[in-house]
């Protein structure tokens, strides 16, 4: 068991404890071996499950206190199959990204030193070709608002130390600080400078460094700060960068932002996880370089739950936490009602259940009825009614009015479709280019020449054909037919 150390910043760090993996490429690398061991599905579920404190006798205490107790339900977390996917995506991205960044690898150390010198001398070029073979990748989590994307990612990251302190490794002196993960919010104005400053502030907050003051006080340009951000990421052993609310990126700055994320992966070896609503889907469709970096299990599409076993399981899991006097058993009518009112959006399910209990206690009814739940839903979800109505309708046009609730249909792999679309587009362009080149190189006479008789009467090209026969110039014919004005008038005037 590793020891916990309190840093000057007040943050808790873990002293590195190394373990061997049955995977050869994960060994002889302190950044990987200091991470928590890999676990199976059952262990993942145990680690992620979070149930509120509950005692049967609490249902009999005064209503004043029970109104406060039911707020515990907002801490409820029931793992579903998609949470296991998120767990695996995050852990895989971190470990795989570290493979090429072994601090004891001579080639990697040489590359880091050369890059550092170039950054100091301001000769580093973001888009330069490099001889560093990265193992970093990007993962994408796209889901409807209210499904708990950020909550799920944070739940997984809680089981990965954010700061690891290294002192000795395999009998050698190795004094390093490792930061396996860091979360940033996508800047609303798509500003790369805002991204850099947010990054420096977060690192300073964690490690009590002075990056923000150092680079802001020097009034460095964005071009100068971007490689420094990558260098700092290398220095602190950053494993994965989580970019939340990616849909906030605006059209004008999307390409620049995405170009830099590709640089972070390619040049600095940092894996990236993007989190966003369906409104962000087009960003990845338009960025082939990001899409192609996503592995087969690296994209997760999280739609609202269907009215099936998963929804019923989620509702049953939370239903047992009742603080009303008369416990209400879950039946098919209540299940149908909850789905109708929430459309399988997990956050709304919890809200409806909490507020239904609140009204039942406050009104003195002390039980959950269909009428009471409908009343609560009508009051609590008034602002969301247009969006929920759109989801209920299943009408693509109505749903498209609200980008955050678009349901992304998955065939085999959405990102695979993106890649295929991008590749198909490239292939089509190649075919078009080939056609043009073929036509240019075609031998004259093999293709039937178009004659004047082939043109329609109102086709302007027929005038040019007639001009040859009549002996008039093309300009004169255009003038005679009224297609252009006589400029003589304007010269004389």
XYZ file of C-alpha atoms in Angstrom:
493
model
C 0.000 0.000 0.000
C 1.496 3.335 -1.049
C 1.852 6.144 1.468
C 0.001 9.407 1.136
C 1.988 12.654 1.222
C 0.553 16.150 1.700
C 2.212 18.648 -0.638
C 2.819 22.354 0.207
C -0.185 23.125 -2.017
C -2.372 21.106 0.375
C -2.975 18.466 -2.285
C -2.626 14.797 -1.449
C 0.031 12.866 -3.352
C 0.805 9.149 -3.438
C 4.262 7.769 -2.959
C 5.061 5.515 -5.904
C 4.772 1.794 -5.372
C 5.725 -0.272 -8.395
C 4.132 -3.478 -9.601
C 4.833 -5.835 -12.493
C 2.268 -6.443 -15.222
C 1.859 -9.585 -17.335
C 2.117 -7.176 -20.295
C 5.848 -6.790 -21.187
C 5.546 -3.254 -22.595
C 4.057 -2.051 -19.301
C 7.127 -3.141 -17.316
C 10.471 -1.311 -16.905
C 8.489 1.955 -17.039
C 7.964 3.709 -13.667
C 5.142 5.895 -15.012
C 3.065 2.799 -15.818
C 4.149 0.577 -12.939
C 3.189 3.245 -10.373
C -0.427 3.256 -11.607
C -3.174 1.214 -9.898
C -3.416 -2.439 -11.014
C -5.859 -3.450 -13.724
C -9.130 -4.949 -12.442
C -11.999 -6.988 -13.895
C -15.625 -5.954 -14.417
C -16.838 -7.033 -10.986
C -14.117 -5.014 -9.277
C -14.855 -1.968 -11.458
C -18.516 -2.129 -10.421
C -17.554 -2.356 -6.741
C -15.207 0.603 -7.009
C -17.695 2.821 -8.849
C -20.834 1.984 -6.873
C -21.777 4.795 -4.530
C -24.911 4.388 -2.406
C -26.188 6.916 0.122
C -26.246 6.144 3.813
C -29.630 4.600 4.613
C -31.251 3.290 7.788
C -34.775 1.937 7.941
C -35.498 3.789 11.196
C -34.763 7.158 9.543
C -38.178 6.950 7.864
C -39.810 7.509 11.246
C -37.976 10.667 12.301
C -39.475 14.151 11.983
C -40.217 15.375 8.453
C -38.010 18.445 8.992
C -34.944 16.219 9.032
C -36.106 13.836 6.328
C -36.406 16.721 3.864
C -32.668 17.171 4.299
C -31.808 13.474 4.340
C -33.283 12.811 0.888
C -30.622 15.131 -0.583
C -28.210 12.223 -0.065
C -29.668 10.700 -3.222
C -27.728 13.217 -5.338
C -24.580 11.282 -4.364
C -26.082 8.038 -5.682
C -24.016 6.380 -8.436
C -25.111 3.127 -10.027
C -22.585 1.699 -12.522
C -24.016 0.633 -15.870
C -22.296 -1.197 -18.760
C -21.274 2.139 -20.299
C -19.353 3.069 -17.136
C -17.166 -0.003 -17.581
C -16.399 1.193 -21.119
C -15.447 4.621 -19.766
C -13.222 3.037 -17.101
C -11.388 0.940 -19.683
C -11.047 3.809 -22.169
C -9.433 6.104 -19.586
C -7.075 3.524 -18.093
C -6.029 2.204 -21.494
C -5.354 5.719 -22.827
C -3.145 6.613 -19.857
C -1.078 3.417 -19.899
C -0.694 3.250 -23.666
C 0.345 6.904 -23.813
C 3.172 6.290 -21.343
C 4.716 3.434 -23.375
C 6.661 5.807 -25.632
C 7.482 8.163 -22.719
C 9.615 5.912 -20.556
C 11.838 8.307 -18.549
C 14.620 5.688 -18.605
C 14.574 5.315 -22.389
C 17.698 6.975 -23.852
C 16.045 7.945 -27.139
C 13.107 9.543 -25.358
C 15.389 11.480 -22.982
C 17.410 12.737 -25.962
C 14.214 13.835 -27.713
C 12.975 15.675 -24.593
C 16.307 17.491 -24.205
C 16.401 18.550 -27.853
C 12.802 19.749 -27.726
C 13.508 21.686 -24.515
C 16.466 23.492 -26.078
C 14.417 24.465 -29.116
C 11.623 25.825 -26.921
C 14.093 27.868 -24.842
C 15.758 29.223 -27.997
C 12.331 29.819 -29.574
C 13.220 27.749 -32.609
C 10.575 25.090 -31.934
C 7.942 24.774 -34.665
C 4.534 23.347 -33.775
C 3.937 21.744 -37.169
C 7.462 20.433 -37.715
C 8.122 16.817 -38.630
C 9.549 14.845 -35.697
C 11.307 11.560 -35.087
C 9.276 10.777 -31.950
C 6.888 7.852 -32.358
C 4.017 8.573 -29.992
C 1.750 5.948 -28.458
C -0.777 8.545 -27.295
C -4.331 8.479 -28.580
C -7.598 10.325 -28.153
C -10.864 9.084 -26.716
C -14.281 10.607 -27.217
C -17.300 10.547 -24.928
C -20.362 12.109 -26.509
C -23.715 11.966 -24.773
C -26.963 13.758 -24.097
C -27.034 16.457 -21.439
C -27.991 14.965 -18.107
C -26.629 11.478 -18.707
C -23.756 12.078 -16.288
C -20.739 12.174 -18.626
C -18.565 14.406 -16.436
C -19.730 12.657 -13.270
C -18.799 9.272 -14.743
C -15.337 10.413 -15.857
C -14.661 11.997 -12.453
C -15.812 8.796 -10.749
C -13.213 6.834 -12.720
C -10.451 9.414 -12.193
C -11.015 9.311 -8.425
C -9.489 5.832 -8.477
C -6.334 7.045 -10.238
C -3.962 9.186 -8.133
C -3.651 12.682 -9.568
C -0.151 13.156 -8.153
C 2.462 10.419 -7.729
C 5.863 11.075 -6.170
C 8.846 9.023 -7.329
C 12.082 8.780 -5.328
C 13.840 5.544 -6.301
C 13.144 3.036 -9.043
C 14.852 -0.366 -9.259
C 17.635 0.822 -6.954
C 18.269 3.988 -8.976
C 17.716 7.575 -7.911
C 14.562 8.807 -9.642
C 13.141 12.046 -8.265
C 10.051 12.927 -10.302
C 6.491 14.080 -9.878
C 3.935 12.345 -12.088
C 0.479 13.729 -12.883
C -1.559 10.902 -14.450
C -4.557 13.094 -15.307
C -5.720 16.699 -15.576
C -9.134 18.094 -16.567
C -9.682 21.382 -18.428
C -12.818 23.096 -19.706
C -12.980 23.921 -23.412
C -12.723 27.743 -23.707
C -16.008 29.335 -24.797
C -14.209 31.579 -27.273
C -11.982 28.783 -28.651
C -8.959 30.754 -27.442
C -5.685 28.845 -27.356
C -4.326 31.437 -24.947
C -7.217 30.796 -22.546
C -6.477 27.072 -22.765
C -2.793 27.634 -21.929
C -3.538 29.920 -18.978
C -6.099 27.483 -17.596
C -3.535 24.689 -17.911
C -0.828 26.653 -16.079
C -3.259 27.637 -13.313
C -4.351 24.027 -12.763
C -0.756 22.753 -12.636
C 0.208 25.541 -10.213
C -2.774 24.718 -8.022
C -1.781 21.053 -7.884
C 1.976 21.341 -7.488
C 2.457 24.839 -6.002
C 4.536 25.908 -9.017
C 4.599 29.389 -10.584
C 4.054 28.650 -14.273
C 1.155 31.099 -14.601
C 3.085 34.017 -13.124
C 6.248 33.125 -15.023
C 4.710 32.981 -18.485
C 1.941 35.558 -18.116
C 4.285 38.181 -16.648
C 6.589 37.717 -19.628
C 3.616 38.514 -21.850
C 4.439 35.647 -24.169
C 2.534 35.182 -27.398
C 0.279 32.183 -27.925
C 2.817 30.710 -30.346
C 5.433 30.847 -27.579
C 3.133 29.497 -24.839
C 1.802 26.465 -26.718
C 5.117 24.562 -26.862
C 5.815 25.562 -23.227
C 2.496 23.990 -22.258
C 3.591 20.790 -23.998
C 6.974 20.925 -22.264
C 5.370 21.404 -18.829
C 3.076 18.442 -19.595
C 6.196 16.347 -20.243
C 7.964 17.643 -17.118
C 5.094 16.685 -14.807
C 4.560 13.326 -16.524
C 1.018 14.173 -17.604
C -0.701 10.963 -18.684
C -4.045 12.134 -19.969
C -5.660 15.514 -20.588
C -9.453 15.561 -20.277
C -11.164 18.339 -22.255
C -14.730 18.797 -21.021
C -17.618 20.647 -22.690
C -15.953 20.395 -26.106
C -19.185 21.638 -27.729
C -18.314 25.142 -26.462
C -15.685 25.495 -29.168
C -16.793 27.986 -31.787
C -16.403 27.499 -35.510
C -13.693 30.093 -35.986
C -11.235 28.552 -33.543
C -12.038 24.848 -33.820
C -9.387 24.017 -36.403
C -6.572 25.786 -34.520
C -7.594 24.127 -31.252
C -7.762 20.686 -32.845
C -4.410 21.198 -34.550
C -2.855 21.851 -31.166
C -4.452 18.784 -29.593
C -2.918 16.713 -32.390
C 0.453 18.325 -31.588
C 0.075 17.431 -27.896
C -0.423 13.810 -28.890
C 2.179 13.616 -31.660
C 4.981 15.791 -30.275
C 4.527 15.529 -26.516
C 2.874 12.109 -26.213
C -0.112 13.223 -24.106
C -3.339 11.249 -24.572
C -6.552 13.274 -24.699
C -10.152 12.486 -23.773
C -12.871 14.734 -25.198
C -16.251 15.056 -23.469
C -19.196 16.756 -25.131
C -22.844 16.740 -26.111
C -24.103 15.692 -29.566
C -23.594 19.340 -30.584
C -19.852 18.579 -30.692
C -20.170 15.588 -33.016
C -19.527 17.611 -36.171
C -16.140 18.712 -34.801
C -14.827 15.167 -34.991
C -16.552 14.428 -38.280
C -14.659 17.327 -39.845
C -11.308 16.518 -38.238
C -9.923 13.323 -39.793
C -6.623 13.618 -37.910
C -8.481 13.439 -34.592
C -10.924 10.766 -35.775
C -8.207 8.447 -37.048
C -6.404 8.566 -33.686
C -9.414 7.088 -31.932
C -8.991 3.338 -31.491
C -11.781 0.784 -31.847
C -12.820 1.212 -28.213
C -11.860 4.868 -28.000
C -15.234 6.410 -28.749
C -18.317 6.125 -26.581
C -21.723 7.361 -27.675
C -24.071 7.783 -24.714
C -27.705 8.161 -25.704
C -30.613 8.318 -23.286
C -31.690 4.936 -21.921
C -34.409 3.036 -23.712
C -37.343 1.679 -21.746
C -35.680 -1.690 -21.295
C -33.870 -3.799 -18.708
C -31.148 -1.196 -18.168
C -33.632 1.551 -17.349
C -35.579 -0.770 -15.039
C -32.347 -1.837 -13.300
C -31.322 1.789 -12.722
C -34.761 2.676 -11.311
C -34.853 -0.398 -9.078
C -31.372 0.445 -7.739
C -32.415 3.872 -6.524
C -36.011 3.000 -5.575
C -35.041 1.256 -2.347
C -33.815 4.559 -0.863
C -37.130 5.938 0.390
C -37.530 8.122 3.462
C -41.324 8.387 3.301
C -43.417 6.743 6.036
C -45.273 4.365 3.696
C -42.794 2.571 1.462
C -44.092 2.470 -2.142
C -43.290 -0.661 -4.125
C -42.155 -0.230 -7.708
C -44.648 -1.533 -10.286
C -45.050 -1.452 -14.069
C -47.244 1.669 -13.974
C -44.633 3.633 -12.026
C -41.840 2.395 -14.297
C -43.790 3.502 -17.386
C -44.572 6.853 -15.766
C -40.946 7.528 -14.806
C -39.798 6.748 -18.319
C -42.491 8.932 -19.862
C -41.516 11.885 -17.688
C -37.708 11.509 -17.900
C -37.161 9.767 -21.250
C -34.387 7.684 -19.701
C -32.126 10.647 -18.800
C -30.406 9.585 -15.578
C -30.126 13.052 -14.015
C -33.862 13.638 -14.474
C -34.665 10.235 -12.973
C -32.804 11.139 -9.776
C -34.319 14.638 -9.679
C -37.855 13.310 -10.111
C -37.386 10.667 -7.431
C -35.925 13.147 -4.926
C -38.552 15.827 -5.522
C -41.407 13.316 -5.466
C -40.291 12.212 -2.003
C -39.887 15.841 -0.971
C -43.492 16.658 -1.934
C -44.790 13.435 -0.363
C -43.128 14.339 2.956
C -43.951 18.047 2.854
C -47.615 17.479 1.952
C -48.039 14.781 4.589
C -49.171 12.171 2.023
C -46.084 10.078 2.827
C -46.352 7.860 -0.274
C -45.517 7.989 -3.978
C -48.531 7.978 -6.282
C -48.963 8.416 -10.024
C -50.779 11.699 -9.490
C -48.080 13.093 -7.190
C -45.241 12.113 -9.538
C -47.010 13.717 -12.515
C -47.500 16.896 -10.495
C -43.821 17.019 -9.568
C -42.699 16.377 -13.159
C -44.963 19.135 -14.464
C -43.540 21.642 -11.980
C -39.874 20.609 -12.031
C -39.425 19.993 -15.759
C -41.360 22.992 -17.067
C -38.305 24.556 -18.725
C -37.261 21.226 -20.230
C -40.729 20.386 -21.566
C -39.996 21.381 -25.212
C -36.859 19.206 -25.267
C -38.568 16.249 -23.585
C -41.539 16.565 -25.946
C -39.129 16.496 -28.889
C -37.488 13.294 -27.596
C -40.916 11.696 -26.988
C -42.054 12.525 -30.497
C -39.115 10.769 -32.110
C -39.399 13.390 -34.845
C -35.872 14.049 -36.210
C -36.782 17.630 -37.173
C -38.052 18.531 -33.688
C -35.065 16.856 -32.033
C -32.635 18.681 -34.352
C -33.843 21.993 -32.908
C -31.988 21.113 -29.694
C -28.429 19.992 -30.466
C -27.761 18.721 -26.942
C -30.432 15.994 -27.192
C -29.734 14.578 -30.636
C -29.655 10.811 -30.510
C -26.611 9.489 -32.332
C -27.449 6.169 -33.916
C -24.673 3.590 -33.719
C -24.320 0.878 -36.320
C -20.913 -0.669 -35.747
C -18.784 2.244 -34.676
C -19.692 5.887 -35.150
C -16.095 7.013 -35.327
C -15.336 4.235 -37.800
C -18.093 5.651 -39.985
C -16.469 9.087 -39.636
C -13.130 7.694 -40.761
C -14.738 5.855 -43.675
C -16.607 9.006 -44.694
C -13.394 11.013 -44.611
C -11.511 8.334 -46.542
C -14.378 8.037 -49.037
C -14.316 11.798 -49.495
C -10.578 11.675 -50.188
C -11.040 8.792 -52.614
C -13.802 10.668 -54.433
C -11.556 13.690 -54.750
C -8.806 11.478 -56.168
C -11.271 10.035 -58.701
C -12.390 13.515 -59.734
C -8.782 14.646 -60.126
C -8.059 11.534 -62.176
C -11.038 12.262 -64.446
C -9.895 15.827 -65.007
C -6.345 14.714 -65.751
C -7.612 11.966 -68.074
C -9.732 14.454 -70.010
C -6.777 16.811 -70.321
C -4.531 14.061 -71.598
C -7.174 12.509 -73.871
C -6.229 12.088 -77.524
C -8.204 14.538 -79.732
C -10.702 12.931 -82.055
C -11.654 9.991 -79.845
C -14.495 11.932 -78.264
C -17.344 13.255 -80.438
C -17.061 17.034 -80.801
C -20.139 18.995 -79.687
C -21.722 20.808 -82.642
C -23.680 24.070 -82.676
C -26.869 22.101 -83.345
C -26.422 20.319 -80.013
C -26.888 23.543 -78.076
C -30.339 24.795 -77.098
C -31.556 28.042 -78.617
C -31.087 30.001 -75.378
C -27.596 28.555 -74.713
C -25.090 31.407 -74.950
C -22.510 28.970 -76.370
C -24.622 28.746 -79.563
C -23.898 32.436 -80.240
C -20.185 31.735 -80.289
C -20.733 28.928 -82.768
C -22.874 31.187 -85.010
C -20.297 33.969 -84.772
C -17.852 31.853 -86.733
C -20.394 31.324 -89.566
C -21.713 34.904 -89.701
C -18.306 36.515 -89.651
C -19.300 38.724 -86.740
C -17.280 38.920 -83.583
C -18.542 37.231 -80.420
C -18.739 40.665 -78.797
C -20.990 42.017 -81.572
C -23.354 39.047 -81.340
C -23.641 39.429 -77.550
C -24.411 43.114 -78.173
C -27.006 42.355 -80.880
C -28.835 39.884 -78.648
C -28.899 42.304 -75.684
C -26.691 40.222 -73.416
C -24.312 43.160 -72.807
C -24.544 46.967 -72.985
C -22.920 49.179 -75.610
C -20.079 50.867 -73.748
C -19.668 53.553 -76.466
C -22.402 55.577 -74.787
C -20.500 55.691 -71.522
C -17.227 56.701 -73.173
C -18.903 59.593 -75.017
C -20.874 60.666 -71.941
